[in-house]
Coordinates of C-alpha atoms and ligand atoms in Angstrom, one line a residue:
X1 CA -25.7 -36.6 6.5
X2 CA -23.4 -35.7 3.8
X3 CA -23.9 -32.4 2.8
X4 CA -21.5 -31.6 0.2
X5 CA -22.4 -34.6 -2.0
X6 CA -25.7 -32.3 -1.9
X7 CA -24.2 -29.3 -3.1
X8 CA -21.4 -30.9 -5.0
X9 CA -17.4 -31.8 -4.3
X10 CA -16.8 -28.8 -2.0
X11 CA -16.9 -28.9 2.0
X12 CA -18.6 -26.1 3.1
X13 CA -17.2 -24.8 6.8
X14 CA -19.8 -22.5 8.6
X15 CA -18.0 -20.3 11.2
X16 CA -20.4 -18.3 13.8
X17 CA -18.8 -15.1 15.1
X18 CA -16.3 -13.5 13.4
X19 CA -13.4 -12.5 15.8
X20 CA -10.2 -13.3 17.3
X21 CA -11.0 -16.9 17.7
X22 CA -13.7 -17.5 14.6
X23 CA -12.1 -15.7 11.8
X24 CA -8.6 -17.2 13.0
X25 CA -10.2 -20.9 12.2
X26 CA -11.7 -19.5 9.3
X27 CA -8.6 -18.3 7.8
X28 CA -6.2 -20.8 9.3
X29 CA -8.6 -23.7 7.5
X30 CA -8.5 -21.2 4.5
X31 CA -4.4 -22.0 4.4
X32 CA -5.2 -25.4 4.8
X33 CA -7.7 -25.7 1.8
X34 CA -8.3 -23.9 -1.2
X35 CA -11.6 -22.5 -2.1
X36 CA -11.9 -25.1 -4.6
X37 CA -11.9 -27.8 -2.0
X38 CA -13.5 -25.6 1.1
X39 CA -16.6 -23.5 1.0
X40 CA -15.9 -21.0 4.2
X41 CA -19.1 -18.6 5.4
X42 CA -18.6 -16.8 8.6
X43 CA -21.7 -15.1 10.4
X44 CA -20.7 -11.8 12.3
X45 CA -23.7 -10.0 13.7
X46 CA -21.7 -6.5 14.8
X47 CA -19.9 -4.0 12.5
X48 CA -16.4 -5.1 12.9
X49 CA -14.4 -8.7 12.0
X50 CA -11.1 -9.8 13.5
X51 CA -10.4 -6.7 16.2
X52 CA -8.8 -6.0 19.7
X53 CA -10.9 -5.7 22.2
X54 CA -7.5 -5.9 24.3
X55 CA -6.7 -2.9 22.9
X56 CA -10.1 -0.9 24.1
X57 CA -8.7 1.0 27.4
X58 CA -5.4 1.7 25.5
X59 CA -7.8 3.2 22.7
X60 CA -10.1 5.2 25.4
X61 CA -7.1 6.1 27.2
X62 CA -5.5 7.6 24.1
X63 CA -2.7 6.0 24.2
X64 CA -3.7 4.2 20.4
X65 CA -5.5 6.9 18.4
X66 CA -7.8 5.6 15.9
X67 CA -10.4 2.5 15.9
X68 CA -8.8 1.6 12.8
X69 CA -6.0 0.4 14.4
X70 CA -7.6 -2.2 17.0
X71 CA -8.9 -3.8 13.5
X72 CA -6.3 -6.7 12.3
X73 CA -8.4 -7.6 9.4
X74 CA -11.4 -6.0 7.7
X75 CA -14.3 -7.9 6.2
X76 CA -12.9 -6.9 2.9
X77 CA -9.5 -8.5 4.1
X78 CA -11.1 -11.6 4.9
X79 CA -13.3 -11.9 1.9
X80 CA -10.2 -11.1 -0.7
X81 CA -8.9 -14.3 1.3
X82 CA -11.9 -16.4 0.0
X83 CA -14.1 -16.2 3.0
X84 CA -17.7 -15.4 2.8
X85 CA -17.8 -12.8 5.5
X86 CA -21.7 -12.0 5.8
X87 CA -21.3 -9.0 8.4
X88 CA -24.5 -7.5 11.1
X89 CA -25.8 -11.1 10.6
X90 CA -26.6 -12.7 13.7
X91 CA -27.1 -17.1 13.9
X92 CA -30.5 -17.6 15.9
X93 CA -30.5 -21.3 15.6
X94 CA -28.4 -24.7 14.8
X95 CA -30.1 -27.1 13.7
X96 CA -28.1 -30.0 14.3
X97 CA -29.5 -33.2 13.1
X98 CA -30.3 -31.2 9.8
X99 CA -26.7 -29.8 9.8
X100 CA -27.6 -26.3 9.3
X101 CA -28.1 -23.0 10.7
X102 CA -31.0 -20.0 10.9
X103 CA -29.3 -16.3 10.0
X104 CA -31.1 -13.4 10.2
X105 CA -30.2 -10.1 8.8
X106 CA -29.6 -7.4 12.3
X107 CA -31.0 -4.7 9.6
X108 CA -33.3 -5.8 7.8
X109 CA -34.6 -9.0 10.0
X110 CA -34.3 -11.1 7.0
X111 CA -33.4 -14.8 7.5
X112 CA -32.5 -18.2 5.6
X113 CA -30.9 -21.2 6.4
X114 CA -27.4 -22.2 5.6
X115 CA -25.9 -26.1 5.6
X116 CA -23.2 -27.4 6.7
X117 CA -20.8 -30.2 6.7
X118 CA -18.4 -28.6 9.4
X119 CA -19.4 -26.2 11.9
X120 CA -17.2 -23.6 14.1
X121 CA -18.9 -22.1 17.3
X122 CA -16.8 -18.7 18.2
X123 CA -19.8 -16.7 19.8
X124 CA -17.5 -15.0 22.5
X125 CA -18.2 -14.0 25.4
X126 CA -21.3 -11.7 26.9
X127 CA -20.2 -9.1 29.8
X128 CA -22.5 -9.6 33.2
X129 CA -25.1 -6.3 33.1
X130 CA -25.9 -5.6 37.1
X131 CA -29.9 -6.6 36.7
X132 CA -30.2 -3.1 38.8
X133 CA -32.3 0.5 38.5
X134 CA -30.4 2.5 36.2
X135 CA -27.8 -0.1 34.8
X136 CA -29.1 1.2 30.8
X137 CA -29.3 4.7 31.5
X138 CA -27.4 7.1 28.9
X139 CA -23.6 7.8 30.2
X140 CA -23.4 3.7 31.6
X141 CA -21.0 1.8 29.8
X142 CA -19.8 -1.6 29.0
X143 CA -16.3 -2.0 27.0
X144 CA -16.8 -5.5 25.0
X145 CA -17.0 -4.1 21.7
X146 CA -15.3 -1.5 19.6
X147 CA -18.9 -0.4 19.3
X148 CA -18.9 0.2 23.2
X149 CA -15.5 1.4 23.3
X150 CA -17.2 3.9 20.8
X151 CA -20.1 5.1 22.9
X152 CA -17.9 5.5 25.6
X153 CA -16.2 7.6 23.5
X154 CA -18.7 10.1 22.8
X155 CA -19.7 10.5 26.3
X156 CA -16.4 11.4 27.0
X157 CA -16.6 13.7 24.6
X158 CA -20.1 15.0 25.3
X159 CA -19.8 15.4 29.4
X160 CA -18.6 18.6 31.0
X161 CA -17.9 16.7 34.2
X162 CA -14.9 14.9 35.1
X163 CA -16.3 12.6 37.6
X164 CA -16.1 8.8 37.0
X165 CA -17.2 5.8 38.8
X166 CA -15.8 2.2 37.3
X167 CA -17.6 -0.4 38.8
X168 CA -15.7 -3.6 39.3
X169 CA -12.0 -3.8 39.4
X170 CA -11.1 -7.0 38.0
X171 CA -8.3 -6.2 35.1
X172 CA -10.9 -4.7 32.8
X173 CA -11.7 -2.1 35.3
X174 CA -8.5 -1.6 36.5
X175 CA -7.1 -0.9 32.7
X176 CA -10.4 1.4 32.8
X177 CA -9.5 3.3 35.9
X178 CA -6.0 4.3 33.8
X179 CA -7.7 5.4 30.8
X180 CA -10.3 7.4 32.4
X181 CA -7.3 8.8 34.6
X182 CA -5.4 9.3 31.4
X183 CA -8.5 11.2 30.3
X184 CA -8.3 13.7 33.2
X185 CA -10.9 12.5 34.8
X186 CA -11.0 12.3 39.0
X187 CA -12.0 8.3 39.5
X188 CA -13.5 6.3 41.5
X189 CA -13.5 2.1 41.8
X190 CA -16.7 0.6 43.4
X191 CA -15.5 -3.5 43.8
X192 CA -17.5 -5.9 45.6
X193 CA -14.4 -7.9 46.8
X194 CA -12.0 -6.3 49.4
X195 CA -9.5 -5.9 46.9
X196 CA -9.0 -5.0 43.2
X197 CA -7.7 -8.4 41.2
X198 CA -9.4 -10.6 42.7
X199 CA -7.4 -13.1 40.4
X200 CA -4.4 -12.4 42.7
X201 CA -4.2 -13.4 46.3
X202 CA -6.0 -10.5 48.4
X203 CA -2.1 -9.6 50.2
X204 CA -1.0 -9.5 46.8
X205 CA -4.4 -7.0 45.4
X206 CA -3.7 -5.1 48.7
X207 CA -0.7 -3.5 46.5
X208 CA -2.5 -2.8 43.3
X209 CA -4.9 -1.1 45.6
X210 CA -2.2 0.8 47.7
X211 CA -0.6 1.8 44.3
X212 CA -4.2 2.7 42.7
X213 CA -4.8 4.8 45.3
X214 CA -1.6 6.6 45.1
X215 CA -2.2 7.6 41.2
X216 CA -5.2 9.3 43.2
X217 CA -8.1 6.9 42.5
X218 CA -10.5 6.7 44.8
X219 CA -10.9 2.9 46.1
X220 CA -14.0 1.5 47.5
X221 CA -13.9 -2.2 48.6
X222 CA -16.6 -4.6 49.9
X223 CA -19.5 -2.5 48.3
X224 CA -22.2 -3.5 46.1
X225 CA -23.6 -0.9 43.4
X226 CA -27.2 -0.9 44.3
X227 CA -28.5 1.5 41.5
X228 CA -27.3 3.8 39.0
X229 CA -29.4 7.7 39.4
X230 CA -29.9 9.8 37.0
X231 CA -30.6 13.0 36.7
X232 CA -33.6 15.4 35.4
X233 CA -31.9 14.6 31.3
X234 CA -32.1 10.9 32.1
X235 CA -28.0 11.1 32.2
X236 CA -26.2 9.2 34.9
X237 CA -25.4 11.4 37.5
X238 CA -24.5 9.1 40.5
X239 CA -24.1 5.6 41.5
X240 CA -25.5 4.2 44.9
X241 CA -24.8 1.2 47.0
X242 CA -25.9 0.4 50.5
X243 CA -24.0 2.7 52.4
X244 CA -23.1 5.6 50.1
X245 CA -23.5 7.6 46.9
X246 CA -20.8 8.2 44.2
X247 CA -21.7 11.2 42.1
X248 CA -20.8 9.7 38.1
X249 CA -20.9 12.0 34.8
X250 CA -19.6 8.3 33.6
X251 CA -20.2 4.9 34.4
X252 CA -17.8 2.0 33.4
X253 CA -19.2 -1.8 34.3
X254 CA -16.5 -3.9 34.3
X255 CA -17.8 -6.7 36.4
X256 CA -16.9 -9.6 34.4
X257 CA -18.0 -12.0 31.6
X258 CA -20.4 -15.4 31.1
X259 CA -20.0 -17.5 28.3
X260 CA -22.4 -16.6 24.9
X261 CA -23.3 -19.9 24.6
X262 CA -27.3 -19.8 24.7
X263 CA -27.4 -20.8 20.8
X264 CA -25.1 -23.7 21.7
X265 CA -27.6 -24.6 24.9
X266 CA -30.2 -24.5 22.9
X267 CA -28.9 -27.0 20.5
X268 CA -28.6 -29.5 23.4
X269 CA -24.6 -29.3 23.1
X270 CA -22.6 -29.7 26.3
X271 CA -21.8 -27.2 28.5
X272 CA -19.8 -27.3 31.7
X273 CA -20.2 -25.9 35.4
X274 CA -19.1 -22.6 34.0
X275 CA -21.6 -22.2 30.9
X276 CA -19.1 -22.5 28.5
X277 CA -18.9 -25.3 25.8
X278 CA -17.4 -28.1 26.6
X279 CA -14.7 -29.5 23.6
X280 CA -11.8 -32.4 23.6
X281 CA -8.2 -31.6 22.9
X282 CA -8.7 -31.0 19.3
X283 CA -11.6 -28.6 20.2
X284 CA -14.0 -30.7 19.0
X285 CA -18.0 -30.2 21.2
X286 CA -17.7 -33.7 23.3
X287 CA -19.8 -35.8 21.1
X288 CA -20.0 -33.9 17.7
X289 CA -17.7 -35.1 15.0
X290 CA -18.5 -31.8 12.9
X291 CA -18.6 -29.4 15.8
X292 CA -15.7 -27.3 16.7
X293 CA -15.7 -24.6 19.2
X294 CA -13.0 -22.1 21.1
X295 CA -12.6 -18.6 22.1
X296 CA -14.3 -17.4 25.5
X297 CA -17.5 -19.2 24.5
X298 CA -15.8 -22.6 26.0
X299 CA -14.1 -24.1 29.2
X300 CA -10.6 -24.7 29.1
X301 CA -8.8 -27.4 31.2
X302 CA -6.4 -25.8 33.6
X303 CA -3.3 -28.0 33.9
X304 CA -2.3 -27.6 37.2
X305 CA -5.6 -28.1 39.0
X306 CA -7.1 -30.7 36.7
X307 CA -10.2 -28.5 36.2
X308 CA -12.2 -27.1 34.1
X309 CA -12.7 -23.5 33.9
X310 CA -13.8 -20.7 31.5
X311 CA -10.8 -17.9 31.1
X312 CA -12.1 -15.2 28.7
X313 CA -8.4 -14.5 27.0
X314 CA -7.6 -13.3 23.5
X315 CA -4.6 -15.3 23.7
X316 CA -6.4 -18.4 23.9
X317 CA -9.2 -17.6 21.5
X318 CA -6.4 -17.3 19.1
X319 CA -4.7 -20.7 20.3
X320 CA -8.0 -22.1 19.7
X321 CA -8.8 -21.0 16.3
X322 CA -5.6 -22.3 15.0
X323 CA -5.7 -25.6 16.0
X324 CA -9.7 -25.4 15.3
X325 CA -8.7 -24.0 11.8
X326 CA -5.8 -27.2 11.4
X327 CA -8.3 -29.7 12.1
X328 CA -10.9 -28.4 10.1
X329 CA -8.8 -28.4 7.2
X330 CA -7.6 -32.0 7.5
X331 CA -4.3 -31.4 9.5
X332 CA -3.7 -32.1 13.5
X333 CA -3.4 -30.5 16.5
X334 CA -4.4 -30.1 19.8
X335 CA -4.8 -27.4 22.5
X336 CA -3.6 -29.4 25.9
X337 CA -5.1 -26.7 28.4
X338 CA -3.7 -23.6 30.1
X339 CA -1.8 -22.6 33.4
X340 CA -4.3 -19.5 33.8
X341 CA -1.5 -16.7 33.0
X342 CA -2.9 -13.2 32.7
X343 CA -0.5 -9.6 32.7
X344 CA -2.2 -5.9 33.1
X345 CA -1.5 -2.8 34.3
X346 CA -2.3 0.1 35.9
X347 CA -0.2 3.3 34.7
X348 CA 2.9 1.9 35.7
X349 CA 2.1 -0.5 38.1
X350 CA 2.3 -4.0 36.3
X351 CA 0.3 -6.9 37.5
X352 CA 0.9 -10.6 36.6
X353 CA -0.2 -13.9 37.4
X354 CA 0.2 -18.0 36.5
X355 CA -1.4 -20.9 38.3
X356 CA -3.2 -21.0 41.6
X357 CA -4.0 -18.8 44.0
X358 CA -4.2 -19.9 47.5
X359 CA -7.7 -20.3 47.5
X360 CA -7.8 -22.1 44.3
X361 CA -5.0 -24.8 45.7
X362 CA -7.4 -25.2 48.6
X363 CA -10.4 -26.1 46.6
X364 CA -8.3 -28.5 44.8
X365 CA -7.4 -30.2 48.2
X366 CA -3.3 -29.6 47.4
X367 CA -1.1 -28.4 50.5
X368 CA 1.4 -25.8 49.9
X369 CA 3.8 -23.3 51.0
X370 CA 3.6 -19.4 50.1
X371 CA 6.5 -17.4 50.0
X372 CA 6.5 -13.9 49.3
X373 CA 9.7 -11.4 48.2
X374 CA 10.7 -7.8 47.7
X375 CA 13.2 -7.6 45.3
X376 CA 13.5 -4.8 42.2
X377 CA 13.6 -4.8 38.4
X378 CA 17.5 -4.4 37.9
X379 CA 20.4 -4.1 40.0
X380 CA 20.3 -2.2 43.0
X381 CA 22.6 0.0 42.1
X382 CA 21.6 0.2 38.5
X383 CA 19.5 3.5 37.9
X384 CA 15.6 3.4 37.6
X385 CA 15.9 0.2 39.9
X386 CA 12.3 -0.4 41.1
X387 CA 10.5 -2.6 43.9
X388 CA 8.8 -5.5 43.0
X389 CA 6.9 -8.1 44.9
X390 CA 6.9 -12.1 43.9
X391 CA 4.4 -14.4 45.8
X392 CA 5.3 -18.0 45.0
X393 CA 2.9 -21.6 46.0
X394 CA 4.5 -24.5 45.8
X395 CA 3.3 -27.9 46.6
X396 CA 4.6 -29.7 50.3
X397 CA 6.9 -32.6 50.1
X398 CA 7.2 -32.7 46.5
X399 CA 7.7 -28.8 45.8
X400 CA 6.0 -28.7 42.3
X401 CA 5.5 -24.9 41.6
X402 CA 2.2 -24.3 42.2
X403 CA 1.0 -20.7 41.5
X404 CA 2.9 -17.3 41.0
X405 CA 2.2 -13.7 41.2
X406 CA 4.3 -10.5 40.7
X407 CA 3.1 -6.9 41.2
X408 CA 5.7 -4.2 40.8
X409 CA 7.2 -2.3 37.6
X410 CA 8.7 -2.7 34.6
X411 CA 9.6 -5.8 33.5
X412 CA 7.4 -7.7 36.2
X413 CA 4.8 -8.9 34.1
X414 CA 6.4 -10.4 31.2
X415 CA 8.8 -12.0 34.0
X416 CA 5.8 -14.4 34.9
X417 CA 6.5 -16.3 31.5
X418 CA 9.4 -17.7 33.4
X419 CA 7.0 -18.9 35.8
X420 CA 4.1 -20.1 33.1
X421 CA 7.0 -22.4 31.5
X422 CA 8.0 -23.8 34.7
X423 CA 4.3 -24.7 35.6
X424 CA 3.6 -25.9 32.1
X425 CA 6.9 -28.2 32.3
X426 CA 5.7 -29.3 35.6
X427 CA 9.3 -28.2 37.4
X428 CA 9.7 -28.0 41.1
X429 CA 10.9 -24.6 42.9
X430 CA 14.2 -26.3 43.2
X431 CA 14.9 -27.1 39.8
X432 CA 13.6 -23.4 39.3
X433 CA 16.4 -21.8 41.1
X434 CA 19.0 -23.7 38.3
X435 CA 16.9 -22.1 35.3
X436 CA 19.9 -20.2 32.8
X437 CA 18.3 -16.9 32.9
X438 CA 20.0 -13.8 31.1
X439 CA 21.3 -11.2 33.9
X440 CA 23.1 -7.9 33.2
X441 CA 22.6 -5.0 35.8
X442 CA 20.1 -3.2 33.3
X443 CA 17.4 -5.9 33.2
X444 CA 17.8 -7.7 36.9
X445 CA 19.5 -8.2 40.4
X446 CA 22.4 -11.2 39.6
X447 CA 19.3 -13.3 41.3
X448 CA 16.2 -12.3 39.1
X449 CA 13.1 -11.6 41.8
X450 CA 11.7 -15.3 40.5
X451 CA 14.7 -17.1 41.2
X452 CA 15.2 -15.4 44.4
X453 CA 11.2 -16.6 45.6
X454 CA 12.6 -20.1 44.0
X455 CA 15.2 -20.3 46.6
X456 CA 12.9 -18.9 49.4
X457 CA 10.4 -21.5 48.3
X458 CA 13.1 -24.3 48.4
X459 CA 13.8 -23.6 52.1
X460 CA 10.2 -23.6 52.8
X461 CA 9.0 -26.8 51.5
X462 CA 12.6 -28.6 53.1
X463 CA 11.9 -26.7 56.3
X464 CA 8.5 -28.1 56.1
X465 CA 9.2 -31.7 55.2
X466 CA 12.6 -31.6 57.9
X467 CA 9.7 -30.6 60.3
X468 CA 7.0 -33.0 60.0
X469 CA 6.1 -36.1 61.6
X470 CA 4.7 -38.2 58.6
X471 CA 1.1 -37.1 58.9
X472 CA -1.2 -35.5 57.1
X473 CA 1.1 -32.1 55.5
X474 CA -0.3 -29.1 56.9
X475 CA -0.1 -26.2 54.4
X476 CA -1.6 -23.1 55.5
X477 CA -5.2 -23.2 56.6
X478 CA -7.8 -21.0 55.4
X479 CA -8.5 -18.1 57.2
X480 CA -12.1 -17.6 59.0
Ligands
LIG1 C1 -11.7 -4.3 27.4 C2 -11.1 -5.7 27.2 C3 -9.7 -5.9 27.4 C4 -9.2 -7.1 27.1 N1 -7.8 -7.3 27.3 C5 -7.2 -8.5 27.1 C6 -5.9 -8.7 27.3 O1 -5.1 -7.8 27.6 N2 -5.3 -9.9 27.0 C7 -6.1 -11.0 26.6 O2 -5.6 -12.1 26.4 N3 -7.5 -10.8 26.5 C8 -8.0 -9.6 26.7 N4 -9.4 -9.5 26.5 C9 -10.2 -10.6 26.2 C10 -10.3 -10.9 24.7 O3 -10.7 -9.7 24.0 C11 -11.2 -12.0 24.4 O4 -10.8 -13.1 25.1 C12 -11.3 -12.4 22.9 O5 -11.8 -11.3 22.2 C13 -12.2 -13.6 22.7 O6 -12.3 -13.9 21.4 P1 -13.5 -14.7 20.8 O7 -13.3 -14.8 19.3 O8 -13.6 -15.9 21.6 O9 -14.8 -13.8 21.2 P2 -15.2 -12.4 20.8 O10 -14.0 -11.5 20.6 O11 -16.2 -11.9 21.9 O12 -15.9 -12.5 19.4 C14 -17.1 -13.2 19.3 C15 -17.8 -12.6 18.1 O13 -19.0 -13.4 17.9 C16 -20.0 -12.6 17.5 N5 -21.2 -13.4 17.7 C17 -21.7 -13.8 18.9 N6 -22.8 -14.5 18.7 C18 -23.1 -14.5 17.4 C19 -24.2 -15.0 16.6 N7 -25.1 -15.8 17.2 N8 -24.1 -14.8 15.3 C20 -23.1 -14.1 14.7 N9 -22.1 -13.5 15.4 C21 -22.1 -13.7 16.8 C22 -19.9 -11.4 18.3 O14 -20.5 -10.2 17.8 C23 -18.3 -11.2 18.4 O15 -17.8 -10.3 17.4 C24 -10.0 -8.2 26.7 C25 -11.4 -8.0 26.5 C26 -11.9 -6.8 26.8 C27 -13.4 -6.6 26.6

């Protein structure tokens, strides 16, 4: 159906969710075309437009002082750009045969309909609530929104206690642990997994957990939260799991994220194994030619496994809204997939990864071999030299970099960008340890830690392949 011959020249461009990767199409397609060619309205159901969530622990933590500052752009910002920002309204249904969508006012409960010739799905992400006894009770806690980031906030404020439990310690509840600690605040991590990060190998989380518990967090491993008690005043005042009871003032759920797709599903659009929307290169939904969709509300394809997977990451949703933004606005580009690189911290203890774990090589039936490396952040004579610790996979017989992860401090997470580019330009470990990289005492050992796993790696895979008799390549077996 062609809508704008309906409503005259102009294209109109409906965008749904007003964030990092909807209001970066929105105004990316706004550079592309004027207003005079391109009609843009973007739906945003919450109170704020084109904000850092990212920024949220660094915000509770108090190391950033004022919401303002997590805010990029305002609705005001947007709208003197020549979108039609219509804030705390929330899309309840696409229609897409009729090319058009349901809105209803959050406030007032209002709705009408709004065509469309081009539509942009950025719905986000929704955070996993534990369906458990107590999980709403006042003084429990999610950190999604600036909103939440803003409750939590007041608690803080409000609670004479300094107890706090944070329950999950993925790197949202690890950044969590720091702000609370930063707060003053004695704190306690209740993970289900042995580990914290359970997007590193577990002998590479068994550091971050060494080091969490020597900034004198309390770390409690293989536990499920059962319930969350409160007291007489409703307030939180522990949280339970099988074996045990934590006594909380605060709660912090941090136990990850599911795609918001349920508008999407209910349009019959496709989704993937993960829930999230499934798009080609261009970020097109598979099978819609006026459908666009990115941010954490879709599956990305992960280049070194050949899979798809859903990675909730701000630095993709941003990826994706430019090139959604391009398209829409008659230009070309593509996003080709990612190589799953993520960096956090906890106080100074920085954390990085790229590629595949152990497990996730497995799955994919590849072989490998691991090498792991201590090796420190500048010379060792150089003061302030620190340890760090690089884990390297890389593929038997052909020795293709496969995965890498560095824990240690500074400088150790942005040194898995080295890493990121190698995987991305598909390099082997060998042509690794060749890579130019800058060196002066300050910043590295004359052999950066990468280059040194490189070399380690090298040996490895050649001791491997010098020691195999042309079967099957063993790489290390899972453990039982
Ligand atoms: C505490 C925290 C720390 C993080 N740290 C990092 C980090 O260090 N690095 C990193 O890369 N990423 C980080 N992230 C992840 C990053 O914030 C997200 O990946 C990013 O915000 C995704 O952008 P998005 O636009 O896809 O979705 P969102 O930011 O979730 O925005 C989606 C928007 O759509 C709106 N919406 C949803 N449904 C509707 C509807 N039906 N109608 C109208 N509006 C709707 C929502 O209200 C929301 O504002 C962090 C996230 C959190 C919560």
């Amino acid at each position: 159906m062609d809508m704008s011959a309906a409503r005259g020249a102009r294209e109109r461009l409906v965008v749904v969710g007003g964030d990092a990767a909807g209001m970066s199409a929105a105004s990316q397609a706004r550079r592309m075309r004027g207003p005079d060619e391109l009609e843009i309205v973007a739906f945003e159901r919450g109170h704020f437009t084109s904000y850092s969530a990212c920024g949220i622990p660094y915000w509770v933590g108090g190391d950033v002082e004022e919401r303002e500052q997590l805010i990029a752009r305002t609705p005001e910002e947007h709208r003197g750009r020549g979108i039609d920002l219509r804030m705390r309204t929330e899309v309840v249904e696409i229609d897409v045969a009729g090319q058009r969508v349901r809105a209803r006012d959050v406030d007032t409960g209002a709705e009408s309909w709004a065509s469309y010739d081009k539509l942009v799905l950025a719905t986000g992400a929704r955070p996993i609530r534990p369906d458990m006894p107590g999980a709403d009770a006042p003084g429990v806690h999610g950190v999604q929104s600036l909103d939440d980031g803003q409750a939590l906030l007041d608690t803080l404020a409000r609670t004479r206690g300094r107890r706090a439990v944070v329950v999950g310690a993925g790197y949202i509840g690890v950044e969590m642990a720091e702000a609370l600690i930063n707060r003053g605040y004695e704190v306690t991590v209740v993970n289900r997994g042995s580990e914290p990060m359970a997007t590193l190998d577990p002998d590479m989380g068994r550091l971050v957990h060494e080091a969490m518990e020597g900034l004198g967090i309390t770390m409690v491993g293989n536990a499920e939260v059962t319930k969350v008690l409160t007291g007489e005043d409703g307030w939180v005042r522990a949280v339970a799991t099988e074996d045990a009871e934590f006594p909380a003032d605060v709660v912090v759920l941090g136990i990850g994220v599911r795609p918001e797709t349920s508008l999407a599903a209910a349009a019959g659009l496709p989704l993937g194994a993960h829930g999230g929307l499934l798009t080609d290169l261009a970020m097109r939904v598979r099978g819609h030619e006026n459908i666009w969709a990115g941010g954490d509300c879709v599956e990305v394809l992960d280049l070194v496994s050949g899979q798809e997977r859903h990675i909730a990451l701000g630095t993709h949703a941003n990826k994706h809204g430019q090139v959604i933004g391009t398209n829409v606005g008659g230009g070309y580009a593509t996003f080709p997939g990612v190589v799953g690189t993520a960096v956090s911290k906890v106080c100074d203890l920085e954390i990085a990864r790229t590629g595949l774990r152990e497990k996730d090589a497995r799955r994919v039936g590849l072989r490998f071999e691991t090498v792991t490396i201590e090796s420190t952040s500048r010379a060792g004579y150089y003061p302030g030299a620190a340890p760090m610790t690089v884990k390297m996979l890389a593929e038997r017989r052909t020795g293709r970099l496969l995965g890498v992860q560095i824990v240690g401090r500074e400088g150790a997470a942005k040194r898995v960008d080295i890493a990121a580019v190698a995987l991305t330009a598909g390099m082997t470990v060998e042509q690794m340890t060749a890579l130019d990289l800058g060196y002066a005492p300050p910043f590295s050992p004359v052999w950066d830690p990468v280059l040194v796993a490189a070399r380690k790696a090298v040996a490895k895979v050649r001791a491997a392949a010098d020691g195999s008799s042309g079967g099957p390549a063993g790489g290390p077996m899972p453990t039982r």
